Tab-separated table of N, CA and C in Angstrom:
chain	number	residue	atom	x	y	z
A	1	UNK	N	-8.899	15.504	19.300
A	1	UNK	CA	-8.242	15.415	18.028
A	1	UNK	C	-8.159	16.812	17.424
A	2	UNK	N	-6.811	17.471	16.769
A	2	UNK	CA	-6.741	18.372	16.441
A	2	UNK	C	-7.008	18.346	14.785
A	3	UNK	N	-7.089	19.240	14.168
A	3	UNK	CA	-6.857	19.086	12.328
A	3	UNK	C	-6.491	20.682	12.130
A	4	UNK	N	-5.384	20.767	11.004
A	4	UNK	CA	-5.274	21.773	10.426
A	4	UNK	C	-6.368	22.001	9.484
A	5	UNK	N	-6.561	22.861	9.142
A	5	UNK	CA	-7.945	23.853	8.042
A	5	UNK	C	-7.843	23.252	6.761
A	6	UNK	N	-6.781	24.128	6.292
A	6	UNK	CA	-6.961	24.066	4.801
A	6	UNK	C	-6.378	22.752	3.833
A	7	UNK	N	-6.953	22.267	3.252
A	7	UNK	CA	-6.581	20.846	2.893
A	7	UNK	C	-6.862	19.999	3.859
A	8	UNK	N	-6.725	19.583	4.384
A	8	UNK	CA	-7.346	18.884	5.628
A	8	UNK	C	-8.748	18.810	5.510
A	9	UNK	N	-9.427	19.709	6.393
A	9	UNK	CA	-10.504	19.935	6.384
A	9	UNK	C	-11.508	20.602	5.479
A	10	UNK	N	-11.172	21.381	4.451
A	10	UNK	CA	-11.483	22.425	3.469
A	10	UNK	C	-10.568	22.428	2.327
A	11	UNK	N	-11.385	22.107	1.417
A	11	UNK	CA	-10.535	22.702	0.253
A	11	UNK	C	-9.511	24.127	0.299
A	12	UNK	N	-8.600	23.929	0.075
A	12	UNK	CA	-7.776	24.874	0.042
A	12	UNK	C	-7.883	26.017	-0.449
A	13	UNK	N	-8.227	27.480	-0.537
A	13	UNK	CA	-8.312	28.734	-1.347
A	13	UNK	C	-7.743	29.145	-0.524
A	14	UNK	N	-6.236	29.976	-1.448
A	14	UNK	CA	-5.138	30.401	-0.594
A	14	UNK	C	-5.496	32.198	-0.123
A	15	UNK	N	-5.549	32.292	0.693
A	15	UNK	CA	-5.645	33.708	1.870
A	15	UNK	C	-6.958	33.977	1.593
A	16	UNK	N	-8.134	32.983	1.760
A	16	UNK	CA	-9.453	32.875	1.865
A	16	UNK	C	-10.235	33.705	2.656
A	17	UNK	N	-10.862	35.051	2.854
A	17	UNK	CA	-11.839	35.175	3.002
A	17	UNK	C	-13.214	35.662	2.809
A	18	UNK	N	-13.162	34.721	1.782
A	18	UNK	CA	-14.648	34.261	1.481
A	18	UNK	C	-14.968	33.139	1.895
A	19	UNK	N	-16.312	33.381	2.853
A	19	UNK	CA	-16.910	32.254	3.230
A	19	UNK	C	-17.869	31.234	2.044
A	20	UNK	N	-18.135	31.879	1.477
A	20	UNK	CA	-19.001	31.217	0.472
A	20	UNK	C	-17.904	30.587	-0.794
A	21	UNK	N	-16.788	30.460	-0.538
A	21	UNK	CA	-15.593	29.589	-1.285
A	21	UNK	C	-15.130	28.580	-0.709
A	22	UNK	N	-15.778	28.179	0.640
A	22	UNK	CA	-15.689	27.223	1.764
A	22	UNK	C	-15.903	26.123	1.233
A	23	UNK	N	-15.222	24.650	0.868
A	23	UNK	CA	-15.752	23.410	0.249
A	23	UNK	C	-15.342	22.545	0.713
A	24	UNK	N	-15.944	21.656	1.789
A	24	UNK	CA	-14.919	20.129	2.730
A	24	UNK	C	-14.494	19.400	1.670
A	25	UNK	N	-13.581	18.964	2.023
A	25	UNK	CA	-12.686	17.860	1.594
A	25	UNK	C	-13.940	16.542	1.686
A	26	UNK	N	-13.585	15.547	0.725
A	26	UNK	CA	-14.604	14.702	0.331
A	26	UNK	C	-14.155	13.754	1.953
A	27	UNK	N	-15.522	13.172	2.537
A	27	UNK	CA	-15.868	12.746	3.881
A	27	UNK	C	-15.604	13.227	4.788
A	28	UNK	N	-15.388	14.474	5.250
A	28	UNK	CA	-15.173	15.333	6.422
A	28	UNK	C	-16.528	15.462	7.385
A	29	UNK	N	-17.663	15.429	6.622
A	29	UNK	CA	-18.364	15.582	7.614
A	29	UNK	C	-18.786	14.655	8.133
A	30	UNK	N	-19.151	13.359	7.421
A	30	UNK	CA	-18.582	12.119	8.087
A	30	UNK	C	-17.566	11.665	8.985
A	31	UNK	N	-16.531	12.014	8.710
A	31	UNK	CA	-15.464	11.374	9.681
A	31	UNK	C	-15.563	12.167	10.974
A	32	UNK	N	-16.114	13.838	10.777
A	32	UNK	CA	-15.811	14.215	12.221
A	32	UNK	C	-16.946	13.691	12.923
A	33	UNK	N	-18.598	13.566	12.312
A	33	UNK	CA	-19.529	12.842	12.730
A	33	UNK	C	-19.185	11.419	13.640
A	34	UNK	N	-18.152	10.918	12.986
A	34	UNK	CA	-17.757	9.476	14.031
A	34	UNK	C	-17.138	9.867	15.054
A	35	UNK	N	-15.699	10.739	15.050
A	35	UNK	CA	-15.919	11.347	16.327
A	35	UNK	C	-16.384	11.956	17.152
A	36	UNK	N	-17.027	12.582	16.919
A	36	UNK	CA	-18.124	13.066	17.781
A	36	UNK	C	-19.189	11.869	18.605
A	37	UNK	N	-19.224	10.946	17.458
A	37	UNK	CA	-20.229	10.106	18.261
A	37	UNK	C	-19.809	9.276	19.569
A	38	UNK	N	-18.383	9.158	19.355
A	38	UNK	CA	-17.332	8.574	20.241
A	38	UNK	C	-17.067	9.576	20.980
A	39	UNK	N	-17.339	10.263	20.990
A	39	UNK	CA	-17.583	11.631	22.119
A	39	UNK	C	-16.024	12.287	22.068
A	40	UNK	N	-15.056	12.210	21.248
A	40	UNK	CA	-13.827	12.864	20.810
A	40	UNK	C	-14.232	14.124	20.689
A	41	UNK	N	-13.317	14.954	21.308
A	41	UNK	CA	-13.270	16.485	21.461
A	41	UNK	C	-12.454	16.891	20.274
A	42	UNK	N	-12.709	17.831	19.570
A	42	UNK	CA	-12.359	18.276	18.572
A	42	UNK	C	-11.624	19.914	17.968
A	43	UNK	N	-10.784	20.317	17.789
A	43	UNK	CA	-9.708	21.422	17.723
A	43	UNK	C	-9.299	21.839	16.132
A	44	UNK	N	-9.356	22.813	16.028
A	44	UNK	CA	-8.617	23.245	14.296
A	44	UNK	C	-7.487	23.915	15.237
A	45	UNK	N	-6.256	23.771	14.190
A	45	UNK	CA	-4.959	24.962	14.243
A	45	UNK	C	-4.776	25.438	13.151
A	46	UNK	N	-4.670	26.596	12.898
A	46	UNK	CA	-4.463	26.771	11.398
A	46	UNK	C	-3.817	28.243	11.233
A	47	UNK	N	-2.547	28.192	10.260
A	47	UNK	CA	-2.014	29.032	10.245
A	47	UNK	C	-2.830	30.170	9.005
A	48	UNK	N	-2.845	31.449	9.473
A	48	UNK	CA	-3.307	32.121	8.632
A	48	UNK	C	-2.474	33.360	8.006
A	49	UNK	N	-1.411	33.310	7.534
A	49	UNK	CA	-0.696	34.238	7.490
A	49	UNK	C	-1.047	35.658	6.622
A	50	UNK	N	-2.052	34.991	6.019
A	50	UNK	CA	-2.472	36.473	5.349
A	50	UNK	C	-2.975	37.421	5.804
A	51	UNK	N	-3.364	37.255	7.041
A	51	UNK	CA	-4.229	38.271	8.132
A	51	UNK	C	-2.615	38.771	8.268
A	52	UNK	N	-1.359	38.800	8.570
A	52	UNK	CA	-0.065	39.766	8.180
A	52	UNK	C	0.160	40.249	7.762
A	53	UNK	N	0.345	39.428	6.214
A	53	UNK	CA	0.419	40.161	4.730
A	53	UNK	C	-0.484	40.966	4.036
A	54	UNK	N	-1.653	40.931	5.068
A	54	UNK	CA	-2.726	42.020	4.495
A	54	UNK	C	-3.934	41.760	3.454
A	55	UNK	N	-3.686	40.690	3.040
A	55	UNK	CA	-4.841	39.777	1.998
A	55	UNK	C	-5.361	39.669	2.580
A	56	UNK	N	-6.430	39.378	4.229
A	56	UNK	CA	-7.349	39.462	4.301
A	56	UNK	C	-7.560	39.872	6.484
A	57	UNK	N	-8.286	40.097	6.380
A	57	UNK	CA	-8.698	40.476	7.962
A	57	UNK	C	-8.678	39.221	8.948
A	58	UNK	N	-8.640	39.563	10.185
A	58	UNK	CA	-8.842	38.657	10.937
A	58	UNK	C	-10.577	38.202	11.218
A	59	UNK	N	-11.338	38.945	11.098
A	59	UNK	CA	-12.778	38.920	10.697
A	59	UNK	C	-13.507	37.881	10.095
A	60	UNK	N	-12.599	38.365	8.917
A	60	UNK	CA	-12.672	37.551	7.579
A	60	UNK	C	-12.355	36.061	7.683
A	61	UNK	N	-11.276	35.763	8.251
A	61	UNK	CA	-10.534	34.588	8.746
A	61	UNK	C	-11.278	33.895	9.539
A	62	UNK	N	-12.179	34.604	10.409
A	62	UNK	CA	-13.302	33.887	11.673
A	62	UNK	C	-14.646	33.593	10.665
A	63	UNK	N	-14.911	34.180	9.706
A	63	UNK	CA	-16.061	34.415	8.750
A	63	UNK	C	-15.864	32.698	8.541
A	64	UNK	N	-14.620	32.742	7.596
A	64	UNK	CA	-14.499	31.595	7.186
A	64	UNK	C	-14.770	29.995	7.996
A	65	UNK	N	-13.974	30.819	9.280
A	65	UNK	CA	-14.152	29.240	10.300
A	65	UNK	C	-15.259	28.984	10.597
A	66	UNK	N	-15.923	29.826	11.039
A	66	UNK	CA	-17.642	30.081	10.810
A	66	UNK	C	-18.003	28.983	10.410
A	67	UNK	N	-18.164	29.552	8.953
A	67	UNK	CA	-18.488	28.650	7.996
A	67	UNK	C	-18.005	27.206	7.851
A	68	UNK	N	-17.061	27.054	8.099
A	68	UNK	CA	-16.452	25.550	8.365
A	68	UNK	C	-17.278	24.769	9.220
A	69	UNK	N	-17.856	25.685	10.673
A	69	UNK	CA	-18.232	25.006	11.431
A	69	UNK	C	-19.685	24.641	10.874
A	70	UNK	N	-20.112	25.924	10.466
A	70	UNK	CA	-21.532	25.684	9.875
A	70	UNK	C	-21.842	24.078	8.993
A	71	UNK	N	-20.668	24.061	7.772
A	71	UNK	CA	-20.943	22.936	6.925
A	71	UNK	C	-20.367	21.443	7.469
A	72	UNK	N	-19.422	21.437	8.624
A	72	UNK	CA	-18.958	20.309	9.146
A	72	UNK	C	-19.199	20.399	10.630
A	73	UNK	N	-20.207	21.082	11.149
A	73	UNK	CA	-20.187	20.699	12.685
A	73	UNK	C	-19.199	21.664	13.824
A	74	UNK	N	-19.798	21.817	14.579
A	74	UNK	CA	-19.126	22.725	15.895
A	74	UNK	C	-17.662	21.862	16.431
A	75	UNK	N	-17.042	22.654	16.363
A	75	UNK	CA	-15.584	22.283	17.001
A	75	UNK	C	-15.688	23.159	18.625
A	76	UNK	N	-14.705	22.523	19.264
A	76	UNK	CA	-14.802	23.058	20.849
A	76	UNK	C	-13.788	23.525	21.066
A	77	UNK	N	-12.720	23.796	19.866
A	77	UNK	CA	-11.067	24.813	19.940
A	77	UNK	C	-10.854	25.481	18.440
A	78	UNK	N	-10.754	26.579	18.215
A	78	UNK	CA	-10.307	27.437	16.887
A	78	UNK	C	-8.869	27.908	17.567
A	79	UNK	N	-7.902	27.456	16.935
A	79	UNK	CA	-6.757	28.079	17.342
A	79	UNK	C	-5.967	28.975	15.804
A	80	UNK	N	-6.136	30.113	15.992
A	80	UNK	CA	-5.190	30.439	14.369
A	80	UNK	C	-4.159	31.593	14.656
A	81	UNK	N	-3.153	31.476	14.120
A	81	UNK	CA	-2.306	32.245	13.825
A	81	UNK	C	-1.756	32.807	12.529
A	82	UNK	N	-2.018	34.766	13.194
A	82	UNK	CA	-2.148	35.365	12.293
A	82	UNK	C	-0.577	35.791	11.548
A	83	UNK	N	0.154	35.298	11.967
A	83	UNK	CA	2.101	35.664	11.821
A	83	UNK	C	2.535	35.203	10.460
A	84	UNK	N	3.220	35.855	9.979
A	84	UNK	CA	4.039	35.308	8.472
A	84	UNK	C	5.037	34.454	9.191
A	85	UNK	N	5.484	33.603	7.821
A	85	UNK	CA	6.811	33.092	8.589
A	85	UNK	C	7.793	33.678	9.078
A	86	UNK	N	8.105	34.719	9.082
A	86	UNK	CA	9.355	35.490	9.664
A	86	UNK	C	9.225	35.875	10.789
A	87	UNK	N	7.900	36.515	11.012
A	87	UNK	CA	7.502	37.064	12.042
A	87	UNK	C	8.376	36.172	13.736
A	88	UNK	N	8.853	34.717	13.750
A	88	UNK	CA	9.529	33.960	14.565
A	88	UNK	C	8.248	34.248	15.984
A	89	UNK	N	7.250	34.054	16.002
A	89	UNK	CA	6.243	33.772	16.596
A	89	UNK	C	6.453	32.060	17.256
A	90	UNK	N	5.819	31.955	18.379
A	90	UNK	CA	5.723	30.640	18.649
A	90	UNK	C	4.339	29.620	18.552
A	91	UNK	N	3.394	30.236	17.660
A	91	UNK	CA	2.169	29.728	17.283
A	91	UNK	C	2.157	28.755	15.992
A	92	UNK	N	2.915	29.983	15.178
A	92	UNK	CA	2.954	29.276	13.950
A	92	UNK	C	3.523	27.823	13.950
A	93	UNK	N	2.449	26.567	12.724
A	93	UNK	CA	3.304	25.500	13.065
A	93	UNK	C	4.315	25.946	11.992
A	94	UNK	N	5.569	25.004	12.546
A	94	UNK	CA	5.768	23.909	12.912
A	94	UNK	C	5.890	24.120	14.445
A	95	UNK	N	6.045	25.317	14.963
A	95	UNK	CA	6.280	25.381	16.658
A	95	UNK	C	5.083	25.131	16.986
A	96	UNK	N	4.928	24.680	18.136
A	96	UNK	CA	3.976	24.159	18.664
A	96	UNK	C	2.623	24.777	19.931
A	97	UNK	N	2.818	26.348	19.803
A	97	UNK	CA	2.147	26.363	20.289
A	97	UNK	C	0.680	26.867	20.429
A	98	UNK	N	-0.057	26.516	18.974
A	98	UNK	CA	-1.184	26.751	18.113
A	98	UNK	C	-1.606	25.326	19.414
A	99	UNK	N	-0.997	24.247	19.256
A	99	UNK	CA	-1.186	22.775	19.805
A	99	UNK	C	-1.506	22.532	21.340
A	100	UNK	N	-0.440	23.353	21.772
A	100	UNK	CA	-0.274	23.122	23.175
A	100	UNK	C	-1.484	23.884	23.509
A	101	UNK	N	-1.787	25.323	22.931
A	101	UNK	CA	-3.077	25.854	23.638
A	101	UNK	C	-4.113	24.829	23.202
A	102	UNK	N	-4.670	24.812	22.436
A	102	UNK	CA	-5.568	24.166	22.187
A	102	UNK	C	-5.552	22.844	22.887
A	103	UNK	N	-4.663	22.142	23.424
A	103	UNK	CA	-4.499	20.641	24.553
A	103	UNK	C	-5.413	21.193	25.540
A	104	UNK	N	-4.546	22.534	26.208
A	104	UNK	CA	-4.427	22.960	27.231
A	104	UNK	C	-6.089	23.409	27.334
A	105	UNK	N	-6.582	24.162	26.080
A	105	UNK	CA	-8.232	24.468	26.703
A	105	UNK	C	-8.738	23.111	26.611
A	106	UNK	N	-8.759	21.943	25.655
A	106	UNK	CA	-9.348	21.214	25.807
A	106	UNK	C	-9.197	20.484	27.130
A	107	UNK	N	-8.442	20.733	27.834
A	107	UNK	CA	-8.328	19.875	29.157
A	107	UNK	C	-7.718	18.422	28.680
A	108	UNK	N	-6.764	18.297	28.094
A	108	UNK	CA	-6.558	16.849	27.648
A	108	UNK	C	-5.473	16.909	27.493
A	109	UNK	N	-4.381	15.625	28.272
A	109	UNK	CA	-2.838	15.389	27.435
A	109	UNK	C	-2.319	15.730	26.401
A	110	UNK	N	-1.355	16.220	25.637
A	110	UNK	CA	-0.965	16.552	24.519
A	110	UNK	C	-0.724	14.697	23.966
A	111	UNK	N	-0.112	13.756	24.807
A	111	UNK	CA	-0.088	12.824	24.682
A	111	UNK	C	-1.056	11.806	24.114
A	112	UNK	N	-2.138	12.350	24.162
A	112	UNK	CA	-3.621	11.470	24.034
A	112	UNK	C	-4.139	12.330	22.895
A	113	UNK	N	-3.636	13.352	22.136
A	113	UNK	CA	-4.182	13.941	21.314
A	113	UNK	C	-3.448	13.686	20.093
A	114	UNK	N	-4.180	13.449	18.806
A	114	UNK	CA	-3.967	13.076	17.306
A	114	UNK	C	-3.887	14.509	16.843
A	115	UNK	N	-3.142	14.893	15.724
A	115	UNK	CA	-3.101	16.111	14.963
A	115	UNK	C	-3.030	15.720	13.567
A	116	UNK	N	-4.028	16.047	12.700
A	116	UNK	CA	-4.197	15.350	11.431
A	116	UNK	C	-3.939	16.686	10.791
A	117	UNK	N	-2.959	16.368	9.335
A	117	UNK	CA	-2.409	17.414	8.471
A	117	UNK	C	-1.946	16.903	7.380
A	118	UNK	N	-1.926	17.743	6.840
A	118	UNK	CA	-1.456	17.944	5.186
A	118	UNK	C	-0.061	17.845	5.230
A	119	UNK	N	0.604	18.685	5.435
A	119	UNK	CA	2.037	19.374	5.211
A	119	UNK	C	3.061	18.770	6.833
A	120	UNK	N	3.970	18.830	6.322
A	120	UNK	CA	5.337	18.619	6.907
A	120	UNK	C	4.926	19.425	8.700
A	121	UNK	N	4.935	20.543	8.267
A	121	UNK	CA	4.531	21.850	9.333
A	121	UNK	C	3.319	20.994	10.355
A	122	UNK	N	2.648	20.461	9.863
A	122	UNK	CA	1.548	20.133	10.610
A	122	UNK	C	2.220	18.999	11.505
A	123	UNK	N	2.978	17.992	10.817
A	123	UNK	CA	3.507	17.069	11.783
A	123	UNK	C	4.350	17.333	12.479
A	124	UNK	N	5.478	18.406	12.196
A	124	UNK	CA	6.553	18.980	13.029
A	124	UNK	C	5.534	19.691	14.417
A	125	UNK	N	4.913	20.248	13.901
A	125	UNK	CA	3.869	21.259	15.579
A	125	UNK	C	3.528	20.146	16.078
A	126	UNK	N	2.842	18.530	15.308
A	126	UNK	CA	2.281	17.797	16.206
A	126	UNK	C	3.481	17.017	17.306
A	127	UNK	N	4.801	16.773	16.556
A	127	UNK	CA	5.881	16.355	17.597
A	127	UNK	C	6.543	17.276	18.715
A	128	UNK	N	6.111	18.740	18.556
A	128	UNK	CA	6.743	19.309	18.936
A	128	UNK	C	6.014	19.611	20.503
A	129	UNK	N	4.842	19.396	19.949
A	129	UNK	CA	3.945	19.553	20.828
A	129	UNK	C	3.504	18.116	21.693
A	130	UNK	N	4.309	17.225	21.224
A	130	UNK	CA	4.320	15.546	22.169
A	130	UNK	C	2.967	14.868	21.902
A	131	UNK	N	2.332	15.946	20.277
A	131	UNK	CA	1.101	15.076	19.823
A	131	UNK	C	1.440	13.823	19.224
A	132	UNK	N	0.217	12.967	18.740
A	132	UNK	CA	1.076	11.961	17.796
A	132	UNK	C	0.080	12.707	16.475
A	133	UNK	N	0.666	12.277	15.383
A	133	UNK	CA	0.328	13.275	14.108
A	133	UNK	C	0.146	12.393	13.063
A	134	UNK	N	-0.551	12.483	12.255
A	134	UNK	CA	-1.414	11.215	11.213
A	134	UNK	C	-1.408	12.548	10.001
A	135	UNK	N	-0.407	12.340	8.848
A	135	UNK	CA	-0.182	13.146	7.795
A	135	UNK	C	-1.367	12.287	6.522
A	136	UNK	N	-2.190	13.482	5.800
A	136	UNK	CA	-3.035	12.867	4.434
A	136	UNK	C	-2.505	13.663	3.592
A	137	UNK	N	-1.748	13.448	3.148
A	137	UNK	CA	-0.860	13.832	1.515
A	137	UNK	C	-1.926	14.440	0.445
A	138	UNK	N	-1.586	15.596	-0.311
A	138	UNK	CA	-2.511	16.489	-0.884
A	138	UNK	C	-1.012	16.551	-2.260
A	139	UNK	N	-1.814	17.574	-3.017
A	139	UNK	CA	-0.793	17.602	-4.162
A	139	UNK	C	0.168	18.405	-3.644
A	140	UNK	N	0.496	19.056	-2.669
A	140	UNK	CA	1.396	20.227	-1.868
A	140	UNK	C	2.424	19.615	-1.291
A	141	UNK	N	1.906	18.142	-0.627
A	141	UNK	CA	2.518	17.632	0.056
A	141	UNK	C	4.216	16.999	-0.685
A	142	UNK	N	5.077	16.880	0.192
A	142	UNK	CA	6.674	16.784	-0.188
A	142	UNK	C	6.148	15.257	0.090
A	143	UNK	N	7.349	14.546	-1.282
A	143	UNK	CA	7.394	13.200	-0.774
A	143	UNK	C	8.015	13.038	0.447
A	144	UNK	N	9.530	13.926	0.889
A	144	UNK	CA	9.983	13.743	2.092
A	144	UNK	C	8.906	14.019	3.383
A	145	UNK	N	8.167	14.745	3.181
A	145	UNK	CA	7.135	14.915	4.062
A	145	UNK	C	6.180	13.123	4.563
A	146	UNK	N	6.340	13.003	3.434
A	146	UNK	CA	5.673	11.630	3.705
A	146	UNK	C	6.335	10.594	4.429
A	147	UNK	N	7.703	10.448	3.766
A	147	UNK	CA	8.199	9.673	4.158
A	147	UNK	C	8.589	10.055	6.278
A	148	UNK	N	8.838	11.013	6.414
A	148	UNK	CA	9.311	11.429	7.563
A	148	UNK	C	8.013	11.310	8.303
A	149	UNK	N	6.532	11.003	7.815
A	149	UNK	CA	5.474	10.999	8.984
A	149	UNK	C	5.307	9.860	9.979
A	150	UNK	N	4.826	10.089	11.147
A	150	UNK	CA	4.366	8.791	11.704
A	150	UNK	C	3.439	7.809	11.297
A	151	UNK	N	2.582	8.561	10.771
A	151	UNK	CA	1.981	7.840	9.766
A	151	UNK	C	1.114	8.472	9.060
A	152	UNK	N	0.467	7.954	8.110
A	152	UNK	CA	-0.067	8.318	6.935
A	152	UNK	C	-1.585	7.657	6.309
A	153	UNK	N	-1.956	8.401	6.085
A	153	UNK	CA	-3.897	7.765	5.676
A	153	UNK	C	-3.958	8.453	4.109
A	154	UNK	N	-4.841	7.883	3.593
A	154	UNK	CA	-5.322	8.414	2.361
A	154	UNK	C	-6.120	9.461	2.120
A	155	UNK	N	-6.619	9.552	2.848
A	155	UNK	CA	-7.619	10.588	3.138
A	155	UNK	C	-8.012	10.806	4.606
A	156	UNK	N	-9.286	11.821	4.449
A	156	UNK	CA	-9.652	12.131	5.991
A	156	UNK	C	-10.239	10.950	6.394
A	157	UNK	N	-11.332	10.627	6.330
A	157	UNK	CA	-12.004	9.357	7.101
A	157	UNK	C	-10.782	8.470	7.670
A	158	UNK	N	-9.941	8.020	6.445
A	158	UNK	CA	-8.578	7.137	6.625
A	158	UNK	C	-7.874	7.411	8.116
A	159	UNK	N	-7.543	8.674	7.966
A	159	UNK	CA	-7.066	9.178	9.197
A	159	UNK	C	-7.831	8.881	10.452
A	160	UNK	N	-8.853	9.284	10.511
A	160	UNK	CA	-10.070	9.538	11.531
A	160	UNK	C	-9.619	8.037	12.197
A	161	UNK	N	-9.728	6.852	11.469
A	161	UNK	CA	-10.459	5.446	11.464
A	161	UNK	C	-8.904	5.136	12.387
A	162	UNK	N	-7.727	5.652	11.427
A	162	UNK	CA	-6.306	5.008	11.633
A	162	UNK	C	-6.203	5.788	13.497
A	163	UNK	N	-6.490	6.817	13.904
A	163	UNK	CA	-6.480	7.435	14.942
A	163	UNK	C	-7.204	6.902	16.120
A	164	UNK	N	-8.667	6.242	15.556
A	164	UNK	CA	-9.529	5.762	16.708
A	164	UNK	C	-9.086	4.422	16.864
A	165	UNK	N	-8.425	3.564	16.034
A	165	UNK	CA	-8.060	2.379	16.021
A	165	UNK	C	-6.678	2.705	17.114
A	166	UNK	N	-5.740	3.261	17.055
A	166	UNK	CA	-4.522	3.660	17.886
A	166	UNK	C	-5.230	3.919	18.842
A	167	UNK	N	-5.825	4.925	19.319
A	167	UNK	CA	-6.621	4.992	20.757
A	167	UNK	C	-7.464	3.766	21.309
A	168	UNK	N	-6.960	2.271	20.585
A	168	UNK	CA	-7.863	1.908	20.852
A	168	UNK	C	-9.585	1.397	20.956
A	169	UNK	N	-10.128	2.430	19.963
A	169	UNK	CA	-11.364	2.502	20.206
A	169	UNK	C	-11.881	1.598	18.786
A	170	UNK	N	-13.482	1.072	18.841
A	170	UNK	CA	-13.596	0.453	17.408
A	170	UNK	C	-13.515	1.536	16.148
């Protein structure tokens, strides 16, 4: 299972790096706790464009994930990209290939992999990439965004639960 960073997984602080401004989203460490227990392999993608624009280091940017991992548990893929939007990079979502690497180290189908996100961008990389993609709506989020998802949870756990239930699993 993949998840984008910010909103998703972390409160959002835009071109963050400070680690000690790091704050999960309410049940994150719970929900990834259930996957994990279900032995689900686990991936961030996350676009970082300010490591471009110069607001903050790439260092800084790892500081942070760090810390992510520290307060919610070890992930087994960090995928980020450091490109503005212009830059026409093929990492950045909505292209897909923040996704495809991260399939590809995890050793797993792109097919069999969930990509949970906030934003429009997150579900476009997850189709693009032949993920299936489970959107949790934040105040950022476009209603068209919503409407255009495969589907939709209320939150993280929501997601988590709506994902292991599609795979099948209890």
């Amino acid at each position: 299972m993949l998840f984008d960073r910010d909103d998703t997984l972390i409160r959002d602080v835009p071109y963050n790096g400070r680690p000690e401004l790091v704050e999960p989203v309410p049940g994150a460490a719970r929900a990834l706790e259930l996957l994990r227990t279900h032995g689900v392999r686990l991936g961030v993608v996350t676009n970082q464009s300010g490591i471009r624009r110069g607001l903050l280091t790439a260092e800084q940017a790892r500081a942070v994930n760090a810390r992510v991992a520290e307060l919610l548990g070890p992930f087994d893929v960090w995928e980020m990209c450091p490109h503005a939007p212009g830059d026409g990079c093929g990492c950045r979502k909505p292209r897909p290939g923040m996704l495809l690497s991260a399939v590809s180290r995890l050793g797993v189908r792109a097919a069999e992999t969930v990509m949970i996100g906030d934003i429009g961008a997150d579900m476009g990389a997850a189709a693009a990439a032949g993920c299936r993609g489970v959107l949790v709506p934040t105040s950022v989020t476009l209603p068209a965004e919503v409407e255009a998802a495969p589907a939709v949870a209320a939150d993280l756990p929501g997601a988590v639960l709506l994902a292991l239930r599609t795979e099948g699993r209890p």
